[in-house]
Amino acid sequence: MGDTADMRDGLETDGQGPERTFAALPAARGRAFARSWWGQAWLKALEDTALDGQQLKLGRRHARAGAVGAVSVRPGRVTAVVQDRDHTRHRSDVLLQQLGAADWDRFLDLVADRAGHIAALLDRDMPPALVEDAAVAGIELLPGIGDLEPECDCGAWDHCAHSAALCYQVARLLDEDPFVLLLLRGRGEQALLDELQERSAARAAVTTGEVATADAPAGRSGEAPDATAATGQGSGNGNGNGNGNRNGNAPGVAAAEVYAARDILPPLPAPPPVVTQPGGAPVLGGGTPPAPGVDVAALEFLVDDAAARARRLLSDALSPWHPDTPPPPGLTPEQDAVRLAADGPGTVMAARLAAGSGRDIRGLARAVRAWELGGPAGLAVLEEDWTPEPAVLARAGERLAAAWEDGGTRPRLRAAGNRWTVLGGDAQLRYGRDGRWWPYRKEAGQWTPAGPATDDPAAALAGMTTPSDGD
């Protein structure tokens, strides 16, 4: 991300609590203000709260033009100076209620109880499960309607163009670092991490003590029966098999006996740690020549791929949102060939993958580009030619009509199915089944993916035709 370095230049200062100041961000032409779901939730709170849509439109123009100065974030307040087109400068603030001490105590407890929440925050992510867990505990992390209160020296009592522009820039900061939201709610990053470390250490100490107590020999007086006795193992049940089974038909333990022993059995072992790097493939070549038809290099490549996929599956299984996330659909052989080719297997292997998936080398290169930009959805947009239903087509047309309302000249487009081609140019927009717009450029006579998908067709085209900021 091109803005990342600027966005993370914030410094914590003494005084009225922690404060971070972010350098003015560059113009945002051709990109959405918020790409993360929590950044979009912030903007939804703004757009649901503001009474004057025209002021929001002006605010977007200010933000896109880079008219918002350095942004100061501290508990309960975010501040910046915004410059009008006539160069008049206005100080604008947006206020957000801080969490109380009891709220923070509950929030820190629930985060400390789930290592995945801590890991996600450190990775600058805010998983939906974290926000949902907080809501269950009565803590609203994200703002809702009416929560973003504006103050501006222009005299407006509702959101004006200056406070709206500030909110749109804050959404970009939130995309990069959700700790900005937590600071607004009252806790700086370092203070929050220090408190989490203390709570995690205290929980680990308690768990260690409980395990030691469970493993210690029982005393003579008031002792609990050991697990063997409680589960009926070797307890002399009359059938001579010593396995706790009461009818002697098959080995096993009665459910009632297992339930009775639940408090004296040791706790389940901790989940395995996340694997940071998959193991390397063994060297299969050696003194013994391979069997006829066995390609050693291809086999080693597949072993490496299997290890990398296993590591990703383990990481997903250990994540806190795994139980609520449906498994992804399986890939077809043609899709899997593109996935493998995206790992850069080399010229010989790429040629085999192309032939096996019914593509030539150039076709595989375009498919890999689509995969890198959008996975199976991006590949489908490249290879599927479909016509949306009339209602879907009407919504797409409305979105195109509104895309250039904030300024800029709308290009002339020719529609065919789910594709809109710029007349007299080499650019094309494709409408995906997921409702997003995918930019394409004609290269060597072939339409080629030219950027990631976005909800804004104007941003999709601009991101393709304008050099990016490194996003």
mmCIF file of N, CA and C in Angstrom, residues 336-381:
data_model
loop_
_atom_site.group_PDB
_atom_site.id
_atom_site.type_symbol
_atom_site.label_atom_id
_atom_site.label_comp_id
_atom_site.label_asym_id
_atom_site.label_seq_id
_atom_site.Cartn_x
_atom_site.Cartn_y
_atom_site.Cartn_z
ATOM 1 N N ASP A 336 -7.429 -25.217 -10.588
ATOM 2 C CA ASP A 336 -6.269 -25.589 -9.785
ATOM 3 C C ASP A 336 -4.984 -25.453 -10.586
ATOM 4 N N ALA A 337 -5.049 -25.697 -11.881
ATOM 5 C CA ALA A 337 -3.867 -25.504 -12.718
ATOM 6 C C ALA A 337 -3.425 -24.042 -12.701
ATOM 7 N N VAL A 338 -4.390 -23.123 -12.734
ATOM 8 C CA VAL A 338 -4.053 -21.699 -12.682
ATOM 9 C C VAL A 338 -3.472 -21.349 -11.304
ATOM 10 N N ARG A 339 -4.058 -21.891 -10.251
ATOM 11 C CA ARG A 339 -3.525 -21.641 -8.906
ATOM 12 C C ARG A 339 -2.073 -22.099 -8.811
ATOM 13 N N LEU A 340 -1.777 -23.277 -9.327
ATOM 14 C CA LEU A 340 -0.408 -23.780 -9.291
ATOM 15 C C LEU A 340 0.521 -22.910 -10.134
ATOM 16 N N ALA A 341 0.038 -22.484 -11.298
ATOM 17 C CA ALA A 341 0.874 -21.651 -12.170
ATOM 18 C C ALA A 341 1.179 -20.300 -11.532
ATOM 19 N N ALA A 342 0.265 -19.816 -10.664
ATOM 20 C CA ALA A 342 0.477 -18.523 -10.001
ATOM 21 C C ALA A 342 1.662 -18.570 -9.039
ATOM 22 N N ASP A 343 2.095 -19.763 -8.638
ATOM 23 C CA ASP A 343 3.241 -19.891 -7.737
ATOM 24 C C ASP A 343 4.572 -19.837 -8.472
ATOM 25 N N GLY A 344 4.554 -19.635 -9.789
ATOM 26 C CA GLY A 344 5.784 -19.512 -10.551
ATOM 27 C C GLY A 344 6.586 -20.790 -10.641
ATOM 28 N N PRO A 345 6.036 -21.843 -11.235
ATOM 29 C CA PRO A 345 6.738 -23.125 -11.232
ATOM 30 C C PRO A 345 7.870 -23.251 -12.252
ATOM 31 N N GLY A 346 8.052 -22.258 -13.091
ATOM 32 C CA GLY A 346 9.083 -22.367 -14.125
ATOM 33 C C GLY A 346 8.474 -22.640 -15.487
ATOM 34 N N THR A 347 9.258 -22.438 -16.520
ATOM 35 C CA THR A 347 8.749 -22.503 -17.895
ATOM 36 C C THR A 347 8.229 -23.884 -18.259
ATOM 37 N N VAL A 348 8.991 -24.924 -17.921
ATOM 38 C CA VAL A 348 8.589 -26.283 -18.316
ATOM 39 C C VAL A 348 7.297 -26.677 -17.621
ATOM 40 N N MET A 349 7.218 -26.423 -16.321
ATOM 41 C CA MET A 349 6.011 -26.786 -15.577
ATOM 42 C C MET A 349 4.814 -25.952 -16.027
ATOM 43 N N ALA A 350 5.053 -24.673 -16.318
ATOM 44 C CA ALA A 350 3.959 -23.815 -16.780
ATOM 45 C C ALA A 350 3.395 -24.330 -18.099
ATOM 46 N N ALA A 351 4.263 -24.806 -18.987
ATOM 47 C CA ALA A 351 3.789 -25.343 -20.263
ATOM 48 C C ALA A 351 2.924 -26.580 -20.039
ATOM 49 N N ARG A 352 3.312 -27.420 -19.073
ATOM 50 C CA ARG A 352 2.496 -28.605 -18.779
ATOM 51 C C ARG A 352 1.142 -28.207 -18.189
ATOM 52 N N LEU A 353 1.163 -27.211 -17.298
ATOM 53 C CA LEU A 353 -0.095 -26.754 -16.693
ATOM 54 C C LEU A 353 -0.999 -26.122 -17.746
ATOM 55 N N ALA A 354 -0.415 -25.376 -18.673
ATOM 56 C CA ALA A 354 -1.215 -24.763 -19.733
ATOM 57 C C ALA A 354 -1.871 -25.836 -20.591
ATOM 58 N N ALA A 355 -1.090 -26.829 -21.003
ATOM 59 C CA ALA A 355 -1.644 -27.885 -21.848
ATOM 60 C C ALA A 355 -2.702 -28.685 -21.097
ATOM 61 N N GLY A 356 -2.436 -28.962 -19.815
ATOM 62 C CA GLY A 356 -3.391 -29.751 -19.045
ATOM 63 C C GLY A 356 -4.695 -29.035 -18.770
ATOM 64 N N SER A 357 -4.683 -27.699 -18.810
ATOM 65 C CA SER A 357 -5.911 -26.941 -18.539
ATOM 66 C C SER A 357 -6.546 -26.397 -19.808
ATOM 67 N N GLY A 358 -6.050 -26.821 -20.971
ATOM 68 C CA GLY A 358 -6.660 -26.412 -22.229
ATOM 69 C C GLY A 358 -6.347 -24.995 -22.639
ATOM 70 N N ARG A 359 -5.199 -24.446 -22.208
ATOM 71 C CA ARG A 359 -4.817 -23.077 -22.555
ATOM 72 C C ARG A 359 -3.463 -23.103 -23.241
ATOM 73 N N ASP A 360 -3.153 -21.999 -23.944
ATOM 74 C CA ASP A 360 -1.784 -21.825 -24.404
ATOM 75 C C ASP A 360 -1.042 -21.004 -23.357
ATOM 76 N N ILE A 361 0.254 -20.769 -23.564
ATOM 77 C CA ILE A 361 1.069 -20.072 -22.565
ATOM 78 C C ILE A 361 0.541 -18.661 -22.307
ATOM 79 N N ARG A 362 0.173 -17.942 -23.367
ATOM 80 C CA ARG A 362 -0.339 -16.583 -23.179
ATOM 81 C C ARG A 362 -1.680 -16.601 -22.470
ATOM 82 N N GLY A 363 -2.523 -17.564 -22.813
ATOM 83 C CA GLY A 363 -3.801 -17.679 -22.125
ATOM 84 C C GLY A 363 -3.624 -18.000 -20.653
ATOM 85 N N LEU A 364 -2.634 -18.844 -20.330
ATOM 86 C CA LEU A 364 -2.368 -19.155 -18.929
ATOM 87 C C LEU A 364 -1.850 -17.923 -18.195
ATOM 88 N N ALA A 365 -1.023 -17.122 -18.861
ATOM 89 C CA ALA A 365 -0.503 -15.904 -18.225
ATOM 90 C C ALA A 365 -1.643 -14.945 -17.882
ATOM 91 N N ARG A 366 -2.630 -14.802 -18.791
ATOM 92 C CA ARG A 366 -3.780 -13.948 -18.492
ATOM 93 C C ARG A 366 -4.597 -14.529 -17.340
ATOM 94 N N ALA A 367 -4.745 -15.854 -17.335
ATOM 95 C CA ALA A 367 -5.504 -16.495 -16.256
ATOM 96 C C ALA A 367 -4.804 -16.314 -14.914
ATOM 97 N N VAL A 368 -3.474 -16.420 -14.898
ATOM 98 C CA VAL A 368 -2.710 -16.202 -13.657
ATOM 99 C C VAL A 368 -2.900 -14.772 -13.175
ATOM 100 N N ARG A 369 -2.871 -13.817 -14.102
ATOM 101 C CA ARG A 369 -3.081 -12.417 -13.724
ATOM 102 C C ARG A 369 -4.464 -12.244 -13.094
ATOM 103 N N ALA A 370 -5.484 -12.845 -13.689
ATOM 104 C CA ALA A 370 -6.835 -12.758 -13.132
ATOM 105 C C ALA A 370 -6.889 -13.410 -11.747
ATOM 106 N N TRP A 371 -6.206 -14.540 -11.587
ATOM 107 C CA TRP A 371 -6.199 -15.243 -10.304
ATOM 108 C C TRP A 371 -5.523 -14.389 -9.227
ATOM 109 N N GLU A 372 -4.417 -13.773 -9.564
ATOM 110 C CA GLU A 372 -3.697 -12.946 -8.591
ATOM 111 C C GLU A 372 -4.527 -11.751 -8.160
ATOM 112 N N LEU A 373 -5.388 -11.257 -9.027
ATOM 113 C CA LEU A 373 -6.214 -10.097 -8.694
ATOM 114 C C LEU A 373 -7.503 -10.469 -7.981
ATOM 115 N N GLY A 374 -7.979 -11.702 -8.146
ATOM 116 C CA GLY A 374 -9.283 -12.007 -7.541
ATOM 117 C C GLY A 374 -9.582 -13.461 -7.311
ATOM 118 N N GLY A 375 -8.595 -14.350 -7.400
ATOM 119 C CA GLY A 375 -8.844 -15.762 -7.139
ATOM 120 C C GLY A 375 -9.866 -16.350 -8.100
ATOM 121 N N PRO A 376 -10.677 -17.305 -7.636
ATOM 122 C CA PRO A 376 -11.664 -17.920 -8.538
ATOM 123 C C PRO A 376 -12.639 -16.909 -9.140
ATOM 124 N N ALA A 377 -13.021 -15.869 -8.347
ATOM 125 C CA ALA A 377 -13.953 -14.867 -8.885
ATOM 126 C C ALA A 377 -13.307 -14.090 -10.030
ATOM 127 N N GLY A 378 -12.037 -13.727 -9.859
ATOM 128 C CA GLY A 378 -11.346 -13.012 -10.931
ATOM 129 C C GLY A 378 -11.180 -13.858 -12.177
ATOM 130 N N LEU A 379 -10.908 -15.152 -11.989
ATOM 131 C CA LEU A 379 -10.765 -16.049 -13.135
ATOM 132 C C LEU A 379 -12.090 -16.195 -13.867
ATOM 133 N N ALA A 380 -13.192 -16.272 -13.112
ATOM 134 C CA ALA A 380 -14.509 -16.397 -13.738
ATOM 135 C C ALA A 380 -14.832 -15.172 -14.593
ATOM 136 N N VAL A 381 -14.461 -13.983 -14.116
ATOM 137 C CA VAL A 381 -14.732 -12.762 -14.882
ATOM 138 C C VAL A 381 -13.943 -12.772 -16.192
#
